One Martini backbone bead per residue (centre of mass of N, CA, C, O) as a GRO file, in nm:
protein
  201
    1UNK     BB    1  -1.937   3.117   1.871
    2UNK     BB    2  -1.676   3.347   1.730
    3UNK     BB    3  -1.525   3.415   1.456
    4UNK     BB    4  -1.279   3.516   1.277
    5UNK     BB    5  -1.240   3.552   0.954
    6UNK     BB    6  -0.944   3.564   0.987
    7UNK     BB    7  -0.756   3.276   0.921
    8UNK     BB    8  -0.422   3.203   1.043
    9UNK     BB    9  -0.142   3.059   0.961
   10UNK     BB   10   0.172   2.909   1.136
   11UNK     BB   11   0.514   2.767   1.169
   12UNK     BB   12   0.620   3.025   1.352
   13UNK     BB   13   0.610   3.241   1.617
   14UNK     BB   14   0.782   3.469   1.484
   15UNK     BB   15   0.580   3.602   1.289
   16UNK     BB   16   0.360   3.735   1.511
   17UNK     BB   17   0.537   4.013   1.535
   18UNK     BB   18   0.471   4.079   1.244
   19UNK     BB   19   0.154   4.054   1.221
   20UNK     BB   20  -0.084   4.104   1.467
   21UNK     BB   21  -0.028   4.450   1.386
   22UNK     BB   22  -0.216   4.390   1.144
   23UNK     BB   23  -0.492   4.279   1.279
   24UNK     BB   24  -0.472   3.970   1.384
   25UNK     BB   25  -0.738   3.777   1.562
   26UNK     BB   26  -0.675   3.446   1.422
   27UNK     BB   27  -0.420   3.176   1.520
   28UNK     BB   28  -0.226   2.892   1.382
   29UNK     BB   29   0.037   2.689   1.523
   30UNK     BB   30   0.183   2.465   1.265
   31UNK     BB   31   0.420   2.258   1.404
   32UNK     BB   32   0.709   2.112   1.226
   33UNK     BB   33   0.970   1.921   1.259
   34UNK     BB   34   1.040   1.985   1.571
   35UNK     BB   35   1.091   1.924   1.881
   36UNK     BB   36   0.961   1.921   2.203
   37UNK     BB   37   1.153   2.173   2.314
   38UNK     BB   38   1.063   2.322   2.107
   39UNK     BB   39   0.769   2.300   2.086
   40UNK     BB   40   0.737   2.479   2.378
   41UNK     BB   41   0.857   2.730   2.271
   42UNK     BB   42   0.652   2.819   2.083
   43UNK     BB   43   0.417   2.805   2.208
   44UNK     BB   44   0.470   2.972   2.442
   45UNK     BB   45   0.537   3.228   2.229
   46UNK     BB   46   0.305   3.269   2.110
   47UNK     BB   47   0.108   3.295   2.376
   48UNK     BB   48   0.230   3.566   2.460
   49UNK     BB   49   0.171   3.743   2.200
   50UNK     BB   50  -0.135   3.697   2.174
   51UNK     BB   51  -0.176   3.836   2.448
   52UNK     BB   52  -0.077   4.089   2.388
   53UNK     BB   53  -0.264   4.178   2.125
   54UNK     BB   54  -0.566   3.996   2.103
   55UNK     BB   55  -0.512   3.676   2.003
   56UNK     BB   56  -0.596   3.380   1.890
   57UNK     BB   57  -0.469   3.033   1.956
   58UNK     BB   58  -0.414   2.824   1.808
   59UNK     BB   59  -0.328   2.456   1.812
   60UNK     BB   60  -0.140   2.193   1.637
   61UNK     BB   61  -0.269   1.877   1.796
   62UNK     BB   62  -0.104   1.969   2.063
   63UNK     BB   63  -0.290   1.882   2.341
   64UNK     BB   64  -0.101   1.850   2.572
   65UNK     BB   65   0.065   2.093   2.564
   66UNK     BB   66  -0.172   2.322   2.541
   67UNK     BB   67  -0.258   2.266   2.867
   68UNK     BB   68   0.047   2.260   2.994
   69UNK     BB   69   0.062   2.579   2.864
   70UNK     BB   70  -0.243   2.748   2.860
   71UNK     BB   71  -0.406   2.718   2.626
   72UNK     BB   72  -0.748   2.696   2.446
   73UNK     BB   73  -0.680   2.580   2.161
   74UNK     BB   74  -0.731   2.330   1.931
   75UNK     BB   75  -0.649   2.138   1.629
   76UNK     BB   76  -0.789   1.847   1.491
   77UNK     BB   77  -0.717   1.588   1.283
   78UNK     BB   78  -0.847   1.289   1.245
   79UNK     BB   79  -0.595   1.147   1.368
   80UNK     BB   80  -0.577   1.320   1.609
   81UNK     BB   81  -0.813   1.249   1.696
   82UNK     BB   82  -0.820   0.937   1.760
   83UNK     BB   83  -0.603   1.010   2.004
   84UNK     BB   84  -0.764   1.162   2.178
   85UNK     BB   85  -0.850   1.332   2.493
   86UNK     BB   86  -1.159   1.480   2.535
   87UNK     BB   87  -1.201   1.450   2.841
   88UNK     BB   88  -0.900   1.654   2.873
   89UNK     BB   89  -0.980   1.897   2.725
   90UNK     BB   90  -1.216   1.972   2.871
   91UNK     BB   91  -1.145   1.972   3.139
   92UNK     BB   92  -0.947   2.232   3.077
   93UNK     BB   93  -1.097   2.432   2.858
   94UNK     BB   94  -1.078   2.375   2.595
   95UNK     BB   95  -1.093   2.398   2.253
   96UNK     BB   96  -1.249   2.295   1.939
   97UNK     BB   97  -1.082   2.183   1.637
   98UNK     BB   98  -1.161   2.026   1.316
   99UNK     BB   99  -1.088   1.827   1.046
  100UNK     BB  100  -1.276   1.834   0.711
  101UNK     BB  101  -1.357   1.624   0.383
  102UNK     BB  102  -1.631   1.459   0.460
  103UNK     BB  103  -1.901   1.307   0.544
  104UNK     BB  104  -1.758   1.097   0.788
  105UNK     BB  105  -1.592   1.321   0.915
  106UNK     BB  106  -1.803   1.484   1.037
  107UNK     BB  107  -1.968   1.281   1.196
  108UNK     BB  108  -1.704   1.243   1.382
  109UNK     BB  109  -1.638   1.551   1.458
  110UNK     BB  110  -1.958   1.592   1.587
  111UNK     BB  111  -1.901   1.363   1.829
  112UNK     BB  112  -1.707   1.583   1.955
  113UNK     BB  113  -1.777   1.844   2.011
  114UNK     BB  114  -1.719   2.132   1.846
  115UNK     BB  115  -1.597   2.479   1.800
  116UNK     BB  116  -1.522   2.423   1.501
  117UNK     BB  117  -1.520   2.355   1.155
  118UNK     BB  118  -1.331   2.212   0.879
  119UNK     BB  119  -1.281   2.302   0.520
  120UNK     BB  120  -1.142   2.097   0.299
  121UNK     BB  121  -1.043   2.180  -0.008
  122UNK     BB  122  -1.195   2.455  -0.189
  123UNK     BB  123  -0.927   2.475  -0.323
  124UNK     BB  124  -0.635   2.452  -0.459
  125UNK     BB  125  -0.317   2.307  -0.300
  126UNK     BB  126   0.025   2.345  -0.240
  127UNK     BB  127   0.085   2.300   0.092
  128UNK     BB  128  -0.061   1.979   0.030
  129UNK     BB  129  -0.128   1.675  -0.046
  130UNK     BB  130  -0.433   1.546  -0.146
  131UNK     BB  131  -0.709   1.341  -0.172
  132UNK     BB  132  -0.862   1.574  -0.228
  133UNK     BB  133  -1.096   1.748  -0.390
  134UNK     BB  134  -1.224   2.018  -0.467
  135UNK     BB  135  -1.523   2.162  -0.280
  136UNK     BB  136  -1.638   2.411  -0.315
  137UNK     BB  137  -1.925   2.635  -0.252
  138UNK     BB  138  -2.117   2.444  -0.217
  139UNK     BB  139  -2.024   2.283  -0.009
  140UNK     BB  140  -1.980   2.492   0.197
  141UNK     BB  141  -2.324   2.527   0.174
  142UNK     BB  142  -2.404   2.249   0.323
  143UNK     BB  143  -2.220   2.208   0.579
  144UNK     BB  144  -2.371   2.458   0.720
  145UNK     BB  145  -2.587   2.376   0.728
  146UNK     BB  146  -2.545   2.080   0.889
  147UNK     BB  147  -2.408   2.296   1.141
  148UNK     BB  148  -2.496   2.558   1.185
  149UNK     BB  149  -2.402   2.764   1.431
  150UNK     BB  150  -2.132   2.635   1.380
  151UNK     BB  151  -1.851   2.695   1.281
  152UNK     BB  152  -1.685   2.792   0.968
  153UNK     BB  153  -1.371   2.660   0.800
  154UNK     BB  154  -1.243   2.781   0.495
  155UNK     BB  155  -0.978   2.609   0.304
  156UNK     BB  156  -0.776   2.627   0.054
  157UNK     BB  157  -0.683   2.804  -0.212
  158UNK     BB  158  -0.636   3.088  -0.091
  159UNK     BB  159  -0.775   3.428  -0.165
  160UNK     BB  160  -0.890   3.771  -0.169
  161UNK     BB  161  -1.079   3.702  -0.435
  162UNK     BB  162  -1.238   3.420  -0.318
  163UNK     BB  163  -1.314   3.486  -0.015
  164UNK     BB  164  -1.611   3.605  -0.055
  165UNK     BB  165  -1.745   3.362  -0.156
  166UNK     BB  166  -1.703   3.175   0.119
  167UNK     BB  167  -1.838   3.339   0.295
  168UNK     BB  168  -2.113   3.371   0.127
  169UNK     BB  169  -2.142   3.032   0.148
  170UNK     BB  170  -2.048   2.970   0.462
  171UNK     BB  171  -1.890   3.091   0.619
  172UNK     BB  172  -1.690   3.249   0.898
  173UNK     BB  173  -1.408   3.177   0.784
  174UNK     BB  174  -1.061   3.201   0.678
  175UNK     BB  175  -0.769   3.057   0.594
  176UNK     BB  176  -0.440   3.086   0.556
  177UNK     BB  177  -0.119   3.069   0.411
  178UNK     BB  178   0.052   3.127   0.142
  179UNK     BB  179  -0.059   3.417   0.084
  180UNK     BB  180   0.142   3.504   0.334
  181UNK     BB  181   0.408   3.348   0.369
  182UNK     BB  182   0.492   3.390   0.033
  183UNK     BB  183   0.496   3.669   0.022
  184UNK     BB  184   0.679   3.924  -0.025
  185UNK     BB  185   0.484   4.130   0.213
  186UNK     BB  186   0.305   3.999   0.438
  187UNK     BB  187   0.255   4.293   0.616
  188UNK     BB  188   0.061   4.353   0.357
  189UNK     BB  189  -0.130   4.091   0.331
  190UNK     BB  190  -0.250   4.080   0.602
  191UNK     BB  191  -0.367   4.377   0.566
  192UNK     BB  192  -0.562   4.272   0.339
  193UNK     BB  193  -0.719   4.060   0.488
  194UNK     BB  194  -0.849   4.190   0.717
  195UNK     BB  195  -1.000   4.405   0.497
  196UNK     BB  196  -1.138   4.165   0.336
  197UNK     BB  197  -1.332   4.071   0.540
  198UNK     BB  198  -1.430   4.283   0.732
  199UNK     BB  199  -1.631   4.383   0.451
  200UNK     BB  200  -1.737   4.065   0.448
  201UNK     BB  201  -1.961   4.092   0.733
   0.00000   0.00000   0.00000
């Protein structure tokens, strides 16, 4: 399986008739704090716009909600790894991405067969607290040999600047988050992360 270079986060489908447009076709719905009927609700219309794009859609975490609105991939970091039921993922043909941050989370990551591994943080990141110190360039290349051709996602205090460095060190994808939903101008900001992947692969 191939990811595409850029992989975008958002936390709300709103996004999507926004960036999708720029280019962009792999993303991620990471909706929290929000009630089940909205979270039916965001999914749905995720579903909706990404398929309208031509763009692949992750759902994060909700792996039951996914399988049941027809998504075909879902991501999911280690403890809601541990409540999965991997055997009604896969009998549903969804696939799966996994979030790893140490050697111990690789090895169970690996054990459920996934369809791709993420590693952060890479850099420094504001998006939330982490108990892991960043894990730099080197560890991206290790991480791949460790995986071969399983795609690996480097993630984490992510630029447009470092970008190149961490594709080059073996990620097959960057993810992103605040560099673009945060800027001043995100559908100017996701049309350079396209620009600036595609160019680097």
């Amino acid at each position: 399986m191939k990811l595409d270079p850029f992989y975008l986060i958002v936390d709300r489908a709103s996004w999507l008739p926004r960036l999708l447009p720029q280019g962009v076709k792999l993303v991620q719905l990471r909706a929290k704090d929000i009630d089940e009927a909205e979270l039916r609700r965001e999914i749905a219309t995720a579903r909706d716009v990404c398929t309208r794009y031509g763009a692949q859609l992750i759902i994060n975490d909700y792996w039951r909600l996914a399988i049941e609105l027809g998504c075909d991939f879902v991501h999911l970091g280690q403890e809601d790894l541990a409540d999965a039921d991997l055997e009604a993922i896969r009998r549903a043909g969804v696939k799966l991405g996994i979030s790893t941050h140490d050697e111990a989370e690789l090895e169970i990551a690996l054990m459920a067969r996934p369809d791709y591994v993420a590693l952060g943080p890479v850099y420094p990141t504001i998006l939330k607290k982490m108990r892991w110190a960043p894990q730099g360039l080197e560890r991206v290349t290790q991480w791949k040999k460790r995986i071969g051709d399983l795609p690996l996602v480097g993630i984490g205090g992510l630029t447009i600047e470092r970008a190149p460095g961490v594709l080059r060190a073996g990620a097959d994808s960057v993810a992103v988050v605040t560099d673009v939903l945060l800027n001043t101008d995100p559908e100017a900001r996701a049309r350079e992360w396209v620009l600036a992947t595609r160019e680097t692969v």
